[in-house]
Amino acid sequence: MILSFAEMTTQASETPNKDIPEEINGLRMTRQRQEVYRFLMGERIHPTANEVFMGIKKALPNVSLATVYNCLEALVQHKIIRQVNFDREPSRYCPNLDEHGHFHDETTGTIHDVKFKPGINLTDLLDLPPNTVIKDIEITLRGQLA
Amino acid sequence: MILSFAEMTTQASETPNKDIPEEINGLRMTRQRQEVYRFLMGERIHPTANEVFMGIKKALPNVSLATVYNCLEALVQHKIIRQVNFDREPSRYCPNLDEHGHFHDETTGTIHDVKFKPGINLTDLLDLPPNTVIKDIEITLRGQLA
DNA sequence: TTTGTAGCAAGAACTATTCTAAATATCATC
DNA sequence: GATGATATTTAGAATAGTTCTTGCTACAAA
Ligand SMILES: [Mn+2]
Ligand SMILES: [Mn+2]
Ligand SMILES: [Zn+2]
Ligand SMILES: [Zn+2]
């Protein structure tokens, strides 16, 4: 495959991604951010930064791992995606913005989104100190899909 | 303060800790493991490995950080304490073995144990795939204690 | 065009944690 | 109690995910 000059340059002027808007939540969607976001939306496998890096290389051969980290951080900070951590493992990234938890299947290593049953408000079930303002809840499950 | 010869030696033969048994859950409680565990039980502040390290130095001047990590890992693996992770921050350690979550107060940086209200079974509230064996649940809250 | 700002790439730096190797302690057996 | 095997500790080196620095490119405003 022969790359056009535009495809070989390093920055956002490269061939645009038609199906992803130029801006989301006030964040300018550069070509790199678009590819990172597209990859997350496509394979919803909660990939690590490095898996994203490898996954977008075909579309963006000159992208750097630092840029992937920058893009992921920007997307997280603008609440376009979420960062998910399991113990001390590499961070993973999730484009599902609905309130949900994460089930880590130990046999396959895969991660599955877990919804709450309808009508459940989690903070109601917790014995929280009075005057507590909760900004974020994270639920992580570990086990096996027998 | 003048240290006795026993206090200056490096291993478990040092002055025993009366109030901590010689063995817990099949783990031999060496002097180092005793001091790590005693510190966790005393200041229930979910300290990091480094905070434990600094906290037990007065009692055990020659202890090394690697040993603190070794002790913490041994205690975790024998289910004497629990390891708690917040995002990518350094791991913290908790001697409370009851099922509980952790509330991270962003203003003070402190961490508080959060119990569930009586009669709550968390897995009942989740929309889990069938035939799922859950081995561990972790609940983490972030916010402010207004 | 000029000038300013944002974004990117490459590699260095950072840091929590783990590993390695040698010394010491404890345990089992005599 | 000596002796040999095993477990633990220590200091420092190594690791790895992530962040930082620097120089460069793209884009926007004037
Ligand atoms: Mn990663
Ligand atoms: Mn630590
Ligand atoms: Zn998810
Ligand atoms: Zn706790």
mmCIF file of C-alpha atoms (C1' of nucleotides) and ligand atoms in Angstrom:
data_model
loop_
_atom_site.group_PDB
_atom_site.id
_atom_site.type_symbol
_atom_site.label_atom_id
_atom_site.label_comp_id
_atom_site.label_asym_id
_atom_site.label_seq_id
_atom_site.Cartn_x
_atom_site.Cartn_y
_atom_site.Cartn_z
ATOM 1 C CA MET A 1 0.000 0.000 0.000
ATOM 2 C CA ILE A 2 1.288 3.427 -0.931
ATOM 3 C CA LEU A 3 0.497 6.268 1.414
ATOM 4 C CA SER A 4 -0.453 9.688 0.132
ATOM 5 C CA PHE A 5 1.524 12.642 1.385
ATOM 6 C CA ALA A 6 -1.391 13.609 3.607
ATOM 7 C CA GLU A 7 -1.464 10.118 5.099
ATOM 8 C CA MET A 8 2.212 10.352 5.919
ATOM 9 C CA THR A 9 2.054 13.702 7.689
ATOM 10 C CA THR A 10 1.747 13.587 11.417
ATOM 11 C CA GLN A 11 -1.151 15.782 12.410
ATOM 12 C CA ALA A 12 -4.849 16.357 12.306
ATOM 13 C CA SER A 13 -5.174 17.533 8.718
ATOM 14 C CA GLU A 14 -5.176 13.940 7.566
ATOM 15 C CA THR A 15 -8.157 12.332 5.849
ATOM 16 C CA PRO A 16 -11.120 13.180 8.055
ATOM 17 C CA ASN A 17 -13.373 10.617 9.691
ATOM 18 C CA LYS A 18 -16.804 11.305 8.235
ATOM 19 C CA ASP A 19 -18.848 9.597 10.929
ATOM 20 C CA ILE A 20 -17.309 11.238 13.988
ATOM 21 C CA PRO A 21 -18.165 14.881 14.666
ATOM 22 C CA GLU A 22 -15.500 17.575 14.688
ATOM 23 C CA GLU A 23 -16.234 18.317 18.319
ATOM 24 C CA ILE A 24 -17.682 16.384 21.281
ATOM 25 C CA ASN A 25 -18.434 17.931 24.681
ATOM 26 C CA GLY A 26 -16.301 20.925 23.764
ATOM 27 C CA LEU A 27 -13.315 18.803 22.754
ATOM 28 C CA ARG A 28 -11.994 19.265 19.246
ATOM 29 C CA MET A 29 -11.891 15.825 17.671
ATOM 30 C CA THR A 30 -8.558 15.699 15.897
ATOM 31 C CA ARG A 31 -7.790 12.793 13.609
ATOM 32 C CA GLN A 32 -5.928 11.005 16.420
ATOM 33 C CA ARG A 33 -8.759 11.486 18.899
ATOM 34 C CA GLN A 34 -11.222 10.292 16.283
ATOM 35 C CA GLU A 35 -9.315 7.077 15.659
ATOM 36 C CA VAL A 36 -8.920 6.387 19.366
ATOM 37 C CA TYR A 37 -12.606 6.986 19.933
ATOM 38 C CA ARG A 38 -13.634 4.974 16.865
ATOM 39 C CA PHE A 39 -11.560 2.037 18.057
ATOM 40 C CA LEU A 40 -13.138 2.134 21.517
ATOM 41 C CA MET A 41 -16.633 2.319 20.032
ATOM 42 C CA GLY A 42 -15.946 -0.532 17.622
ATOM 43 C CA GLU A 43 -14.310 -3.259 19.666
ATOM 44 C CA ARG A 44 -16.000 -2.767 22.992
ATOM 45 C CA ILE A 45 -13.418 -4.817 24.787
ATOM 46 C CA HIS A 46 -12.183 -2.253 27.305
ATOM 47 C CA PRO A 47 -8.735 -2.128 25.750
ATOM 48 C CA THR A 48 -5.575 -0.834 27.395
ATOM 49 C CA ALA A 49 -3.736 2.196 26.018
ATOM 50 C CA ASN A 50 -1.296 -0.110 24.333
ATOM 51 C CA GLU A 51 -4.067 -2.140 22.701
ATOM 52 C CA VAL A 52 -5.580 1.070 21.368
ATOM 53 C CA PHE A 53 -2.147 2.076 20.110
ATOM 54 C CA MET A 54 -1.739 -1.188 18.188
ATOM 55 C CA GLY A 55 -5.339 -1.118 17.017
ATOM 56 C CA ILE A 56 -5.167 2.272 15.308
ATOM 57 C CA LYS A 57 -1.747 1.857 13.746
ATOM 58 C CA LYS A 58 -3.154 0.659 10.440
ATOM 59 C CA ALA A 59 -5.202 3.837 10.069
ATOM 60 C CA LEU A 60 -2.576 6.094 11.587
ATOM 61 C CA PRO A 61 0.888 4.571 11.083
ATOM 62 C CA ASN A 62 2.807 7.448 12.669
ATOM 63 C CA VAL A 63 0.786 7.759 15.844
ATOM 64 C CA SER A 64 2.770 7.584 19.079
ATOM 65 C CA LEU A 65 1.889 5.888 22.328
ATOM 66 C CA ALA A 66 2.207 9.227 24.112
ATOM 67 C CA THR A 67 -0.446 10.627 21.802
ATOM 68 C CA VAL A 68 -2.734 7.704 22.568
ATOM 69 C CA TYR A 69 -2.332 8.474 26.259
ATOM 70 C CA ASN A 70 -2.975 12.164 25.576
ATOM 71 C CA CYS A 71 -6.090 11.381 23.555
ATOM 72 C CA LEU A 72 -7.442 8.975 26.153
ATOM 73 C CA GLU A 73 -6.879 11.514 28.910
ATOM 74 C CA ALA A 74 -8.600 14.250 26.906
ATOM 75 C CA LEU A 75 -11.556 11.981 26.134
ATOM 76 C CA VAL A 76 -11.856 10.957 29.787
ATOM 77 C CA GLN A 77 -11.660 14.529 31.036
ATOM 78 C CA HIS A 78 -14.400 15.619 28.659
ATOM 79 C CA LYS A 79 -16.522 12.679 29.788
ATOM 80 C CA ILE A 80 -16.589 11.083 26.357
ATOM 81 C CA ILE A 81 -15.160 7.807 27.644
ATOM 82 C CA ARG A 82 -14.385 6.319 31.053
ATOM 83 C CA GLN A 83 -11.192 4.989 32.549
ATOM 84 C CA VAL A 84 -11.490 1.621 34.285
ATOM 85 C CA ASN A 85 -8.953 0.176 36.681
ATOM 86 C CA PHE A 86 -8.591 -3.371 37.946
ATOM 87 C CA ASP A 87 -6.241 -3.623 40.878
ATOM 88 C CA ARG A 88 -2.780 -2.691 39.654
ATOM 89 C CA GLU A 89 -3.336 -3.779 36.064
ATOM 90 C CA PRO A 90 -2.939 -1.334 33.174
ATOM 91 C CA SER A 91 -5.850 1.081 32.869
ATOM 92 C CA ARG A 92 -8.618 0.176 30.468
ATOM 93 C CA TYR A 93 -11.023 2.426 28.619
ATOM 94 C CA CYS A 94 -14.774 2.199 28.111
ATOM 95 C CA PRO A 95 -17.043 4.219 25.797
ATOM 96 C CA ASN A 96 -20.214 3.217 27.666
ATOM 97 C CA LEU A 97 -21.355 6.281 29.599
ATOM 98 C CA ASP A 98 -24.367 4.651 31.241
ATOM 99 C CA GLU A 99 -23.941 3.890 34.927
ATOM 100 C CA HIS A 100 -22.580 0.375 35.014
ATOM 101 C CA GLY A 101 -20.078 -1.876 36.716
ATOM 102 C CA HIS A 102 -17.401 -4.167 35.348
ATOM 103 C CA PHE A 103 -17.100 -7.903 35.653
ATOM 104 C CA HIS A 104 -13.644 -9.318 35.114
ATOM 105 C CA ASP A 105 -13.839 -12.929 33.907
ATOM 106 C CA GLU A 106 -10.709 -14.574 35.265
ATOM 107 C CA THR A 107 -10.807 -17.549 32.900
ATOM 108 C CA THR A 108 -10.757 -15.580 29.666
ATOM 109 C CA GLY A 109 -9.442 -12.262 30.908
ATOM 110 C CA THR A 110 -12.362 -10.496 29.275
ATOM 111 C CA ILE A 111 -14.292 -7.643 30.827
ATOM 112 C CA HIS A 112 -18.061 -7.321 30.695
ATOM 113 C CA ASP A 113 -20.307 -4.386 31.424
ATOM 114 C CA VAL A 114 -22.788 -5.045 34.214
ATOM 115 C CA LYS A 115 -26.000 -3.043 34.464
ATOM 116 C CA PHE A 116 -27.986 -2.505 37.617
ATOM 117 C CA LYS A 117 -31.460 -3.951 37.812
ATOM 118 C CA PRO A 118 -34.098 -1.318 37.048
ATOM 119 C CA GLY A 119 -34.970 1.109 39.817
ATOM 120 C CA ILE A 120 -31.820 0.543 41.840
ATOM 121 C CA ASN A 121 -30.163 3.588 43.346
ATOM 122 C CA LEU A 122 -26.881 2.429 44.734
ATOM 123 C CA THR A 123 -26.264 5.199 47.256
ATOM 124 C CA ASP A 124 -29.579 4.320 48.943
ATOM 125 C CA LEU A 125 -28.148 0.951 49.885
ATOM 126 C CA LEU A 126 -24.993 2.268 51.488
ATOM 127 C CA ASP A 127 -24.588 3.414 55.062
ATOM 128 C CA LEU A 128 -22.962 6.720 54.155
ATOM 129 C CA PRO A 129 -22.004 9.420 56.660
ATOM 130 C CA PRO A 130 -24.450 12.371 56.590
ATOM 131 C CA ASN A 131 -23.762 15.298 54.245
ATOM 132 C CA THR A 132 -21.833 13.184 51.789
ATOM 133 C CA VAL A 133 -21.709 14.299 48.172
ATOM 134 C CA ILE A 134 -20.923 11.359 45.918
ATOM 135 C CA LYS A 135 -19.398 12.291 42.587
ATOM 136 C CA ASP A 136 -18.560 8.862 41.285
ATOM 137 C CA ILE A 137 -19.178 5.204 42.061
ATOM 138 C CA GLU A 138 -17.174 2.331 40.749
ATOM 139 C CA ILE A 139 -18.183 -1.312 40.982
ATOM 140 C CA THR A 140 -15.795 -4.057 40.091
ATOM 141 C CA LEU A 141 -16.481 -7.786 40.127
ATOM 142 C CA ARG A 142 -14.024 -10.591 39.773
ATOM 143 C CA GLY A 143 -14.949 -14.207 39.058
ATOM 144 C CA GLN A 144 -15.691 -16.809 36.459
ATOM 145 C CA LEU A 145 -18.280 -17.273 33.782
ATOM 146 C CA ALA A 146 -18.883 -20.962 34.396
ATOM 147 C CA MET B 1 16.952 6.312 73.178
ATOM 148 C CA ILE B 2 19.337 3.404 73.426
ATOM 149 C CA LEU B 3 18.393 0.219 71.617
ATOM 150 C CA SER B 4 19.019 -3.144 73.163
ATOM 151 C CA PHE B 5 20.980 -5.667 71.154
ATOM 152 C CA ALA B 6 17.771 -7.556 70.408
ATOM 153 C CA GLU B 7 16.183 -4.387 69.058
ATOM 154 C CA MET B 8 19.091 -3.835 66.684
ATOM 155 C CA THR B 9 19.060 -7.285 65.115
ATOM 156 C CA THR B 10 17.215 -7.642 61.875
ATOM 157 C CA GLN B 11 14.916 -10.600 62.057
ATOM 158 C CA ALA B 12 11.973 -12.101 63.820
ATOM 159 C CA SER B 13 13.686 -13.113 67.029
ATOM 160 C CA GLU B 14 13.314 -9.558 68.306
ATOM 161 C CA THR B 15 11.159 -8.645 71.285
ATOM 162 C CA PRO B 16 7.881 -10.410 70.650
ATOM 163 C CA ASN B 17 4.566 -8.616 70.320
ATOM 164 C CA LYS B 18 2.500 -9.999 73.162
ATOM 165 C CA ASP B 19 -0.890 -9.065 71.767
ATOM 166 C CA ILE B 20 -0.535 -10.517 68.271
ATOM 167 C CA PRO B 21 -0.604 -14.310 67.940
ATOM 168 C CA GLU B 22 2.331 -16.242 66.523
ATOM 169 C CA GLU B 23 0.228 -17.443 63.616
ATOM 170 C CA ILE B 24 -2.871 -16.179 61.805
ATOM 171 C CA ASN B 25 -4.688 -18.124 59.095
ATOM 172 C CA GLY B 26 -1.696 -20.405 58.734
ATOM 173 C CA LEU B 27 0.764 -17.526 58.316
ATOM 174 C CA ARG B 28 3.638 -17.363 60.763
ATOM 175 C CA MET B 29 3.586 -13.892 62.249
ATOM 176 C CA THR B 30 7.188 -12.780 62.262
ATOM 177 C CA ARG B 31 8.156 -9.595 64.073
ATOM 178 C CA GLN B 32 7.939 -7.629 60.799
ATOM 179 C CA ARG B 33 4.506 -9.017 59.921
ATOM 180 C CA GLN B 34 3.347 -8.285 63.460
ATOM 181 C CA GLU B 35 4.427 -4.655 63.273
ATOM 182 C CA VAL B 36 2.849 -4.183 59.843
ATOM 183 C CA TYR B 37 -0.375 -5.729 61.058
ATOM 184 C CA ARG B 38 -0.325 -3.815 64.346
ATOM 185 C CA PHE B 39 0.110 -0.542 62.470
ATOM 186 C CA LEU B 40 -2.819 -1.301 60.175
ATOM 187 C CA MET B 41 -5.040 -2.261 63.108
ATOM 188 C CA GLY B 42 -4.062 0.834 65.083
ATOM 189 C CA GLU B 43 -4.319 3.717 62.654
ATOM 190 C CA ARG B 44 -7.178 2.540 60.485
ATOM 191 C CA ILE B 45 -6.351 5.050 57.798
ATOM 192 C CA HIS B 46 -5.843 2.683 54.860
ATOM 193 C CA PRO B 47 -2.164 3.564 54.581
ATOM 194 C CA THR B 48 0.057 2.971 51.569
ATOM 195 C CA ALA B 49 3.028 0.612 51.759
ATOM 196 C CA ASN B 50 5.295 3.595 52.209
ATOM 197 C CA GLU B 51 3.197 4.974 55.056
ATOM 198 C CA VAL B 52 3.363 1.596 56.780
ATOM 199 C CA PHE B 53 7.111 1.605 56.208
ATOM 200 C CA MET B 54 7.518 5.002 57.884
ATOM 201 C CA GLY B 55 5.023 4.121 60.594
ATOM 202 C CA ILE B 56 6.842 1.033 61.857
ATOM 203 C CA LYS B 57 10.355 2.432 61.665
ATOM 204 C CA LYS B 58 10.382 3.508 65.292
ATOM 205 C CA ALA B 59 9.645 -0.034 66.420
ATOM 206 C CA LEU B 60 11.747 -1.689 63.731
ATOM 207 C CA PRO B 61 14.523 0.685 62.631
ATOM 208 C CA ASN B 62 16.151 -1.726 60.193
ATOM 209 C CA VAL B 63 13.048 -2.788 58.312
ATOM 210 C CA SER B 64 13.178 -2.387 54.548
ATOM 211 C CA LEU B 65 10.464 -1.242 52.170
ATOM 212 C CA ALA B 66 10.764 -4.536 50.294
ATOM 213 C CA THR B 67 9.937 -6.353 53.511
ATOM 214 C CA VAL B 68 6.912 -4.165 54.056
ATOM 215 C CA TYR B 69 5.726 -5.117 50.553
ATOM 216 C CA ASN B 70 6.480 -8.771 51.303
ATOM 217 C CA CYS B 71 4.567 -8.636 54.577
ATOM 218 C CA LEU B 72 1.590 -6.869 53.041
ATOM 219 C CA GLU B 73 1.434 -9.399 50.222
ATOM 220 C CA ALA B 74 1.627 -12.304 52.663
ATOM 221 C CA LEU B 75 -1.097 -10.794 54.859
ATOM 222 C CA VAL B 76 -3.318 -10.174 51.824
ATOM 223 C CA GLN B 77 -2.818 -13.664 50.456
ATOM 224 C CA HIS B 78 -3.745 -15.228 53.787
ATOM 225 C CA LYS B 79 -6.815 -13.005 53.940
ATOM 226 C CA ILE B 80 -5.688 -11.204 57.084
ATOM 227 C CA ILE B 81 -5.928 -7.793 55.444
ATOM 228 C CA ARG B 82 -7.274 -6.426 52.162
ATOM 229 C CA GLN B 83 -5.611 -4.443 49.405
ATOM 230 C CA VAL B 84 -7.548 -1.402 48.203
ATOM 231 C CA ASN B 85 -6.910 0.448 44.967
ATOM 232 C CA PHE B 86 -8.080 3.879 43.890
ATOM 233 C CA ASP B 87 -7.531 4.518 40.228
ATOM 234 C CA ARG B 88 -3.790 4.556 39.629
ATOM 235 C CA GLU B 89 -2.870 5.727 43.106
ATOM 236 C CA PRO B 90 -0.543 3.671 45.295
ATOM 237 C CA SER B 91 -2.258 0.633 46.789
ATOM 238 C CA ARG B 92 -3.702 1.001 50.267
ATOM 239 C CA TYR B 93 -4.277 -1.628 52.902
ATOM 240 C CA CYS B 94 -7.269 -2.296 55.129
ATOM 241 C CA PRO B 95 -7.567 -4.637 58.125
ATOM 242 C CA ASN B 96 -11.396 -4.622 58.052
ATOM 243 C CA LEU B 97 -12.466 -7.996 56.724
ATOM 244 C CA ASP B 98 -16.209 -7.306 56.782
ATOM 245 C CA GLU B 99 -17.798 -6.745 53.387
ATOM 246 C CA HIS B 100 -17.583 -3.010 52.875
ATOM 247 C CA GLY B 101 -16.849 -0.331 50.323
ATOM 248 C CA HIS B 102 -14.507 2.652 50.384
ATOM 249 C CA PHE B 103 -15.362 6.314 50.215
ATOM 250 C CA HIS B 104 -12.529 8.579 49.129
ATOM 251 C CA ASP B 105 -13.039 12.097 50.498
ATOM 252 C CA GLU B 106 -11.474 14.376 47.922
ATOM 253 C CA THR B 107 -11.152 17.382 50.224
ATOM 254 C CA THR B 108 -9.098 15.730 52.925
ATOM 255 C CA GLY B 109 -7.751 12.760 51.012
ATOM 256 C CA THR B 110 -8.998 10.451 53.737
ATOM 257 C CA ILE B 111 -10.630 7.105 53.106
ATOM 258 C CA HIS B 112 -13.658 5.852 54.988
ATOM 259 C CA ASP B 113 -15.155 2.406 55.234
ATOM 260 C CA VAL B 114 -18.744 2.228 53.995
ATOM 261 C CA LYS B 115 -21.075 -0.517 55.179
ATOM 262 C CA PHE B 116 -24.106 -1.749 53.315
ATOM 263 C CA LYS B 117 -27.496 -1.236 54.861
ATOM 264 C CA PRO B 118 -28.723 -4.394 56.612
ATOM 265 C CA GLY B 119 -30.132 -7.139 54.399
ATOM 266 C CA ILE B 120 -28.531 -5.917 51.206
ATOM 267 C CA ASN B 121 -27.050 -8.522 48.889
ATOM 268 C CA LEU B 122 -25.197 -6.686 46.193
ATOM 269 C CA THR B 123 -25.216 -9.369 43.515
ATOM 270 C CA ASP B 124 -29.023 -9.456 43.665
ATOM 271 C CA LEU B 125 -29.086 -5.900 42.358
ATOM 272 C CA LEU B 126 -26.866 -6.497 39.371
ATOM 273 C CA ASP B 127 -27.913 -7.727 35.974
ATOM 274 C CA LEU B 128 -25.299 -10.458 35.772
ATOM 275 C CA PRO B 129 -25.011 -12.982 32.934
ATOM 276 C CA PRO B 130 -26.286 -16.443 33.956
ATOM 277 C CA ASN B 131 -23.865 -18.956 35.466
ATOM 278 C CA THR B 132 -21.597 -16.287 36.850
ATOM 279 C CA VAL B 133 -19.491 -17.114 39.898
ATOM 280 C CA ILE B 134 -18.515 -13.935 41.702
ATOM 281 C CA LYS B 135 -15.426 -14.235 43.846
ATOM 282 C CA ASP B 136 -14.971 -10.632 44.836
ATOM 283 C CA ILE B 137 -16.785 -7.319 44.671
ATOM 284 C CA GLU B 138 -15.225 -3.934 45.108
ATOM 285 C CA ILE B 139 -17.112 -0.702 45.605
ATOM 286 C CA THR B 140 -15.356 2.616 45.467
ATOM 287 C CA LEU B 141 -16.914 6.038 45.980
ATOM 288 C CA ARG B 142 -15.361 9.410 45.316
ATOM 289 C CA GLY B 143 -16.740 12.704 46.574
ATOM 290 C CA GLN B 144 -16.788 15.200 49.376
ATOM 291 C CA LEU B 145 -17.831 15.177 53.002
ATOM 292 C CA ALA B 146 -19.586 18.555 52.943
ATOM 293 C "C1'" DT C 1 1.783 37.277 6.711
ATOM 294 C "C1'" DT C 2 2.540 37.295 11.351
ATOM 295 C "C1'" DT C 3 1.744 35.595 15.696
ATOM 296 C "C1'" DG C 4 -0.243 32.749 19.192
ATOM 297 C "C1'" DT C 5 -2.117 28.444 20.748
ATOM 298 C "C1'" DA C 6 -3.139 23.610 20.573
ATOM 299 C "C1'" DG C 7 -1.692 19.126 19.356
ATOM 300 C "C1'" DC C 8 1.671 15.634 18.185
ATOM 301 C "C1'" DA C 9 5.960 12.527 18.199
ATOM 302 C "C1'" DA C 10 10.061 10.743 20.260
ATOM 303 C "C1'" DG C 11 12.346 9.652 23.877
ATOM 304 C "C1'" DA C 12 13.629 10.653 28.709
ATOM 305 C "C1'" DA C 13 12.025 10.593 33.309
ATOM 306 C "C1'" DC C 14 9.170 9.061 37.017
ATOM 307 C "C1'" DT C 15 7.483 5.903 40.581
ATOM 308 C "C1'" DA C 16 5.064 2.151 42.571
ATOM 309 C "C1'" DT C 17 6.119 -2.314 42.646
ATOM 310 C "C1'" DT C 18 8.689 -6.610 41.860
ATOM 311 C "C1'" DC C 19 12.825 -9.182 41.431
ATOM 312 C "C1'" DT C 20 17.579 -10.836 42.674
ATOM 313 C "C1'" DA C 21 21.051 -12.213 45.567
ATOM 314 C "C1'" DA C 22 23.158 -12.588 49.830
ATOM 315 C "C1'" DA C 23 22.655 -12.722 54.810
ATOM 316 C "C1'" DT C 24 20.064 -14.169 58.649
ATOM 317 C "C1'" DA C 25 16.526 -16.628 61.152
ATOM 318 C "C1'" DT C 26 13.741 -20.513 62.051
ATOM 319 C "C1'" DC C 27 12.608 -25.286 61.823
ATOM 320 C "C1'" DA C 28 13.387 -30.297 61.589
ATOM 321 C "C1'" DT C 29 16.314 -33.954 62.572
ATOM 322 C "C1'" DC C 30 19.783 -36.013 64.809
ATOM 323 C "C1'" DG D 1 22.795 -28.443 71.152
ATOM 324 C "C1'" DA D 2 24.949 -29.076 66.418
ATOM 325 C "C1'" DT D 3 23.626 -29.576 61.506
ATOM 326 C "C1'" DG D 4 21.285 -29.051 57.268
ATOM 327 C "C1'" DA D 5 16.967 -27.470 54.937
ATOM 328 C "C1'" DT D 6 13.669 -23.944 54.492
ATOM 329 C "C1'" DA D 7 11.720 -19.354 55.215
ATOM 330 C "C1'" DT D 8 12.353 -14.541 55.790
ATOM 331 C "C1'" DT D 9 14.640 -10.207 55.479
ATOM 332 C "C1'" DT D 10 17.469 -6.783 53.343
ATOM 333 C "C1'" DA D 11 19.539 -3.658 49.880
ATOM 334 C "C1'" DG D 12 19.680 -2.517 45.612
ATOM 335 C "C1'" DA D 13 18.696 -3.378 40.712
ATOM 336 C "C1'" DA D 14 15.143 -4.002 37.440
ATOM 337 C "C1'" DT D 15 10.498 -3.485 35.570
ATOM 338 C "C1'" DA D 16 6.507 -1.315 33.459
ATOM 339 C "C1'" DG D 17 2.757 1.717 32.987
ATOM 340 C "C1'" DT D 18 2.401 6.285 32.722
ATOM 341 C "C1'" DT D 19 3.811 11.144 32.566
ATOM 342 C "C1'" DC D 20 6.869 14.762 31.245
ATOM 343 C "C1'" DT D 21 9.946 17.505 28.154
ATOM 344 C "C1'" DT D 22 11.222 19.289 23.987
ATOM 345 C "C1'" DG D 23 10.989 20.481 19.310
ATOM 346 C "C1'" DC D 24 7.995 20.541 15.662
ATOM 347 C "C1'" DT D 25 3.489 20.923 12.994
ATOM 348 C "C1'" DA D 26 -1.213 22.501 12.371
ATOM 349 C "C1'" DC D 27 -4.527 25.657 12.923
ATOM 350 C "C1'" DA D 28 -6.792 30.122 14.221
ATOM 351 C "C1'" DA D 29 -6.876 34.998 14.968
ATOM 352 C "C1'" DA D 30 -5.446 39.438 13.838
HETATM 353 MN MN MN E 1 -2.173 0.780 29.222
HETATM 354 MN MN MN E 2 2.539 2.230 48.322
HETATM 355 ZN ZN ZN E 3 -17.670 -0.549 30.553
HETATM 356 ZN ZN ZN E 4 -11.550 -0.561 54.497
#
